[in-house]
């Protein structure tokens, strides 16, 4: 339908391609288009984030908004506005979802190094804190590159959406070693966290052998 301004055609309602969700450090690009063969040229595009106009630096592609690299602060609600001499149209609000990298809980709910007393239970626990919380596809616990599982009466592994716990039952001297937990979350490569089971401070091997439960 023609406008009443010099029989020109205003932009269409912009269609937007939204690259989210995406993680911090990657490259992402919004694209916005409000043109067809009838729309009067030229059409200019502007972007606003949370109601404030943002720069379209880094690309000369009309209607494109480039993030290189993506930052935590880039998350928000975006709108593309297309304008020509006959009028302007705004896109629907676009939620740009940015994932932060998973990491150990900063409050140190669990330590990397844990002391384990022979004959007792010791455990490691991994917490993922990401915003928004990514979908976890699995946790793999290993000792010296050997995968551990609940099929052994030696170990108990319990996992949830944002945490996983490895319990070592009835610690023996052979359990003092390095352990790892590999976690895969949607949009990330697997990340490996390292833990160590240590002898109690000031305790020697002889004392540990003496404390081992009798059969």
mmCIF file of C-alpha atoms in Angstrom:
data_model
loop_
_atom_site.group_PDB
_atom_site.id
_atom_site.type_symbol
_atom_site.label_atom_id
_atom_site.label_comp_id
_atom_site.label_asym_id
_atom_site.label_seq_id
_atom_site.Cartn_x
_atom_site.Cartn_y
_atom_site.Cartn_z
ATOM 1 C CA UNK A 1 0.000 0.000 0.000
ATOM 2 C CA UNK A 2 1.384 3.382 -1.003
ATOM 3 C CA UNK A 3 1.888 6.131 1.533
ATOM 4 C CA UNK A 4 0.431 9.604 1.019
ATOM 5 C CA UNK A 5 3.955 11.072 1.024
ATOM 6 C CA UNK A 6 4.914 11.428 -2.660
ATOM 7 C CA UNK A 7 3.385 8.007 -3.370
ATOM 8 C CA UNK A 8 6.309 6.259 -1.676
ATOM 9 C CA UNK A 9 6.300 2.913 0.093
ATOM 10 C CA UNK A 10 7.347 2.740 3.765
ATOM 11 C CA UNK A 11 9.509 -0.130 5.059
ATOM 12 C CA UNK A 12 7.965 -3.471 5.878
ATOM 13 C CA UNK A 13 7.846 -4.568 9.499
ATOM 14 C CA UNK A 14 11.488 -5.673 9.979
ATOM 15 C CA UNK A 15 12.290 -9.360 10.183
ATOM 16 C CA UNK A 16 15.235 -10.206 12.396
ATOM 17 C CA UNK A 17 17.610 -13.143 12.571
ATOM 18 C CA UNK A 18 18.694 -13.576 16.175
ATOM 19 C CA UNK A 19 21.870 -15.640 16.871
ATOM 20 C CA UNK A 20 21.190 -16.304 20.571
ATOM 21 C CA UNK A 21 21.785 -18.209 22.720
ATOM 22 C CA UNK A 22 25.535 -17.767 22.450
ATOM 23 C CA UNK A 23 28.415 -17.790 24.874
ATOM 24 C CA UNK A 24 30.802 -15.058 25.953
ATOM 25 C CA UNK A 25 33.826 -14.732 23.657
ATOM 26 C CA UNK A 26 32.124 -15.918 20.467
ATOM 27 C CA UNK A 27 31.109 -13.770 17.505
ATOM 28 C CA UNK A 28 27.431 -13.097 16.818
ATOM 29 C CA UNK A 29 25.468 -10.962 14.367
ATOM 30 C CA UNK A 30 21.873 -9.749 14.279
ATOM 31 C CA UNK A 31 20.465 -9.105 10.801
ATOM 32 C CA UNK A 32 17.432 -6.958 10.076
ATOM 33 C CA UNK A 33 15.521 -6.599 6.801
ATOM 34 C CA UNK A 34 12.451 -4.482 5.987
ATOM 35 C CA UNK A 35 12.707 -4.249 2.206
ATOM 36 C CA UNK A 36 11.188 -5.747 -0.925
ATOM 37 C CA UNK A 37 10.968 -4.621 -4.537
ATOM 38 C CA UNK A 38 8.248 -2.067 -3.680
ATOM 39 C CA UNK A 39 9.786 -0.382 -0.653
ATOM 40 C CA UNK A 40 11.181 3.056 -1.399
ATOM 41 C CA UNK A 41 14.957 3.294 -1.167
ATOM 42 C CA UNK A 42 17.084 4.109 0.660
ATOM 43 C CA UNK A 43 16.142 2.383 3.914
ATOM 44 C CA UNK A 44 18.227 3.039 7.009
ATOM 45 C CA UNK A 45 18.373 0.799 10.058
ATOM 46 C CA UNK A 46 19.019 1.589 13.691
ATOM 47 C CA UNK A 47 19.239 -0.718 16.702
ATOM 48 C CA UNK A 48 18.262 -0.042 20.286
ATOM 49 C CA UNK A 49 19.132 -2.108 23.340
ATOM 50 C CA UNK A 50 16.818 -1.785 26.328
ATOM 51 C CA UNK A 51 15.513 1.452 24.789
ATOM 52 C CA UNK A 52 18.919 3.027 24.089
ATOM 53 C CA UNK A 53 20.385 3.351 20.581
ATOM 54 C CA UNK A 54 23.496 1.222 20.041
ATOM 55 C CA UNK A 55 26.303 1.597 17.513
ATOM 56 C CA UNK A 56 26.418 -0.642 14.437
ATOM 57 C CA UNK A 57 30.209 -0.562 14.227
ATOM 58 C CA UNK A 58 32.294 -3.403 12.826
ATOM 59 C CA UNK A 59 30.198 -4.158 9.734
ATOM 60 C CA UNK A 60 28.959 -2.272 6.683
ATOM 61 C CA UNK A 61 26.087 -4.678 6.072
ATOM 62 C CA UNK A 62 22.793 -2.717 6.177
ATOM 63 C CA UNK A 63 20.690 -3.708 9.152
ATOM 64 C CA UNK A 64 23.430 -5.818 10.741
ATOM 65 C CA UNK A 65 24.511 -5.557 14.369
ATOM 66 C CA UNK A 66 27.825 -7.264 15.082
ATOM 67 C CA UNK A 67 29.136 -8.558 18.428
ATOM 68 C CA UNK A 68 32.822 -9.457 18.210
ATOM 69 C CA UNK A 69 33.497 -10.777 20.743
ATOM 70 C CA UNK A 70 30.262 -11.266 22.677
ATOM 71 C CA UNK A 71 30.395 -9.838 26.216
ATOM 72 C CA UNK A 72 28.244 -10.494 29.259
ATOM 73 C CA UNK A 73 26.951 -6.925 29.041
ATOM 74 C CA UNK A 74 25.606 -7.551 25.517
ATOM 75 C CA UNK A 75 22.677 -9.563 26.861
ATOM 76 C CA UNK A 76 19.412 -7.658 26.703
ATOM 77 C CA UNK A 77 16.347 -6.751 24.651
ATOM 78 C CA UNK A 78 16.965 -5.404 21.153
ATOM 79 C CA UNK A 79 14.736 -3.688 18.602
ATOM 80 C CA UNK A 80 15.533 -2.900 14.975
ATOM 81 C CA UNK A 81 13.919 0.181 13.403
ATOM 82 C CA UNK A 82 13.789 0.595 9.626
ATOM 83 C CA UNK A 83 13.173 4.053 8.185
ATOM 84 C CA UNK A 84 12.812 5.755 4.807
ATOM 85 C CA UNK A 85 11.212 8.959 3.549
ATOM 86 C CA UNK A 86 7.751 7.393 3.740
ATOM 87 C CA UNK A 87 7.872 6.254 7.348
ATOM 88 C CA UNK A 88 9.398 3.821 9.838
ATOM 89 C CA UNK A 89 8.663 0.383 11.257
ATOM 90 C CA UNK A 90 10.051 -1.398 14.320
ATOM 91 C CA UNK A 91 10.731 -5.102 14.744
ATOM 92 C CA UNK A 92 9.425 -7.175 17.612
ATOM 93 C CA UNK A 93 11.587 -7.161 20.733
ATOM 94 C CA UNK A 94 14.488 -9.601 20.431
ATOM 95 C CA UNK A 95 15.917 -11.238 23.558
ATOM 96 C CA UNK A 96 19.656 -11.697 23.119
ATOM 97 C CA UNK A 97 20.641 -14.571 25.411
ATOM 98 C CA UNK A 98 24.312 -14.721 26.408
ATOM 99 C CA UNK A 99 25.753 -17.658 28.338
ATOM 100 C CA UNK A 100 28.562 -17.134 30.793
ATOM 101 C CA UNK A 101 31.240 -19.815 31.062
ATOM 102 C CA UNK A 102 30.621 -22.467 33.702
ATOM 103 C CA UNK A 103 33.018 -22.396 36.657
ATOM 104 C CA UNK A 104 33.497 -23.559 40.221
ATOM 105 C CA UNK A 105 31.266 -21.838 42.766
ATOM 106 C CA UNK A 106 33.165 -18.684 43.880
ATOM 107 C CA UNK A 107 32.091 -19.206 47.477
ATOM 108 C CA UNK A 108 34.245 -22.352 47.493
ATOM 109 C CA UNK A 109 31.459 -24.645 48.623
ATOM 110 C CA UNK A 110 33.872 -27.367 47.588
ATOM 111 C CA UNK A 111 37.662 -27.234 47.549
ATOM 112 C CA UNK A 112 39.971 -28.542 44.874
ATOM 113 C CA UNK A 113 42.112 -30.228 47.543
ATOM 114 C CA UNK A 114 40.333 -32.427 50.062
ATOM 115 C CA UNK A 115 41.834 -34.419 52.936
ATOM 116 C CA UNK A 116 40.597 -37.980 53.316
ATOM 117 C CA UNK A 117 41.080 -40.142 56.387
ATOM 118 C CA UNK A 118 41.519 -43.870 55.909
ATOM 119 C CA UNK A 119 38.383 -45.844 56.687
ATOM 120 C CA UNK A 120 36.129 -42.818 56.256
ATOM 121 C CA UNK A 121 34.310 -41.240 53.324
ATOM 122 C CA UNK A 122 35.666 -38.311 51.298
ATOM 123 C CA UNK A 123 33.915 -36.411 48.543
ATOM 124 C CA UNK A 124 34.350 -33.808 45.831
ATOM 125 C CA UNK A 125 31.536 -31.656 44.470
ATOM 126 C CA UNK A 126 31.387 -29.522 41.357
ATOM 127 C CA UNK A 127 28.993 -26.562 41.084
ATOM 128 C CA UNK A 128 28.191 -24.803 37.819
ATOM 129 C CA UNK A 129 27.210 -21.167 38.038
ATOM 130 C CA UNK A 130 26.240 -19.707 34.695
ATOM 131 C CA UNK A 131 23.644 -17.104 33.814
ATOM 132 C CA UNK A 132 21.349 -18.222 32.383
ATOM 133 C CA UNK A 133 21.922 -21.807 33.482
ATOM 134 C CA UNK A 134 23.008 -23.900 30.483
ATOM 135 C CA UNK A 135 21.597 -27.352 29.799
ATOM 136 C CA UNK A 136 24.058 -29.891 31.163
ATOM 137 C CA UNK A 137 24.562 -32.959 28.998
ATOM 138 C CA UNK A 138 26.734 -34.932 31.396
ATOM 139 C CA UNK A 139 29.471 -35.207 34.021
ATOM 140 C CA UNK A 140 32.366 -37.666 33.796
ATOM 141 C CA UNK A 141 34.473 -38.331 36.898
ATOM 142 C CA UNK A 142 37.891 -39.936 36.446
ATOM 143 C CA UNK A 143 40.883 -41.002 38.501
ATOM 144 C CA UNK A 144 44.226 -41.084 36.699
ATOM 145 C CA UNK A 145 42.344 -41.025 33.359
ATOM 146 C CA UNK A 146 40.195 -44.017 34.348
ATOM 147 C CA UNK A 147 36.460 -43.321 34.235
ATOM 148 C CA UNK A 148 34.621 -43.910 37.517
ATOM 149 C CA UNK A 149 31.038 -45.092 37.869
ATOM 150 C CA UNK A 150 28.387 -46.196 40.325
ATOM 151 C CA UNK A 151 28.861 -49.773 39.170
ATOM 152 C CA UNK A 152 31.777 -49.970 41.588
ATOM 153 C CA UNK A 153 30.963 -50.278 45.285
ATOM 154 C CA UNK A 154 33.944 -47.983 45.850
ATOM 155 C CA UNK A 155 32.350 -44.854 44.413
ATOM 156 C CA UNK A 156 29.019 -43.071 44.455
ATOM 157 C CA UNK A 157 28.268 -40.385 41.864
ATOM 158 C CA UNK A 158 25.199 -38.171 42.121
ATOM 159 C CA UNK A 159 24.540 -35.483 39.519
ATOM 160 C CA UNK A 160 21.933 -32.783 38.978
ATOM 161 C CA UNK A 161 21.447 -30.000 36.470
ATOM 162 C CA UNK A 162 24.032 -27.695 38.049
ATOM 163 C CA UNK A 163 26.182 -29.938 40.249
ATOM 164 C CA UNK A 164 27.805 -33.345 40.528
ATOM 165 C CA UNK A 165 29.272 -35.115 43.558
ATOM 166 C CA UNK A 166 31.824 -37.930 43.751
ATOM 167 C CA UNK A 167 31.954 -39.824 47.057
ATOM 168 C CA UNK A 168 34.866 -42.149 47.812
ATOM 169 C CA UNK A 169 33.757 -44.739 50.349
ATOM 170 C CA UNK A 170 36.139 -46.203 52.942
ATOM 171 C CA UNK A 171 39.256 -44.311 51.857
ATOM 172 C CA UNK A 172 42.432 -46.404 51.502
ATOM 173 C CA UNK A 173 45.995 -45.297 50.819
ATOM 174 C CA UNK A 174 45.558 -46.067 47.102
ATOM 175 C CA UNK A 175 42.843 -43.426 46.880
ATOM 176 C CA UNK A 176 45.285 -40.562 47.430
ATOM 177 C CA UNK A 177 45.472 -39.363 43.858
ATOM 178 C CA UNK A 178 44.298 -36.792 41.326
ATOM 179 C CA UNK A 179 40.657 -36.756 40.192
ATOM 180 C CA UNK A 180 38.935 -34.874 37.384
ATOM 181 C CA UNK A 181 35.382 -33.995 36.472
ATOM 182 C CA UNK A 182 34.598 -33.280 32.835
ATOM 183 C CA UNK A 183 31.381 -31.360 32.285
ATOM 184 C CA UNK A 184 29.641 -30.780 28.968
ATOM 185 C CA UNK A 185 26.992 -28.073 28.735
ATOM 186 C CA UNK A 186 24.953 -26.893 25.790
ATOM 187 C CA UNK A 187 26.956 -24.449 23.680
ATOM 188 C CA UNK A 188 30.290 -25.226 25.356
ATOM 189 C CA UNK A 189 33.145 -27.586 24.747
ATOM 190 C CA UNK A 190 33.769 -29.970 27.636
ATOM 191 C CA UNK A 191 35.513 -28.296 30.570
ATOM 192 C CA UNK A 192 37.698 -30.310 32.937
ATOM 193 C CA UNK A 193 38.097 -29.485 36.631
ATOM 194 C CA UNK A 194 40.882 -31.041 38.708
ATOM 195 C CA UNK A 195 40.693 -32.234 42.315
ATOM 196 C CA UNK A 196 43.147 -33.902 44.699
ATOM 197 C CA UNK A 197 42.558 -36.316 47.568
ATOM 198 C CA UNK A 198 45.259 -35.662 50.155
ATOM 199 C CA UNK A 199 46.493 -37.390 53.285
ATOM 200 C CA UNK A 200 45.498 -35.566 56.487
ATOM 201 C CA UNK A 201 48.116 -32.985 57.407
ATOM 202 C CA UNK A 202 50.911 -34.332 59.626
ATOM 203 C CA UNK A 203 49.819 -37.947 59.238
ATOM 204 C CA UNK A 204 52.339 -40.516 58.008
ATOM 205 C CA UNK A 205 51.827 -43.761 56.144
ATOM 206 C CA UNK A 206 52.490 -45.915 59.230
ATOM 207 C CA UNK A 207 49.715 -44.221 61.239
ATOM 208 C CA UNK A 208 47.370 -44.562 58.283
ATOM 209 C CA UNK A 209 48.022 -48.279 58.019
ATOM 210 C CA UNK A 210 47.374 -48.684 61.729
ATOM 211 C CA UNK A 211 44.028 -46.886 61.409
ATOM 212 C CA UNK A 212 42.859 -49.024 58.499
ATOM 213 C CA UNK A 213 39.769 -51.007 59.561
ATOM 214 C CA UNK A 214 40.407 -54.655 60.320
ATOM 215 C CA UNK A 215 38.707 -57.171 58.020
#
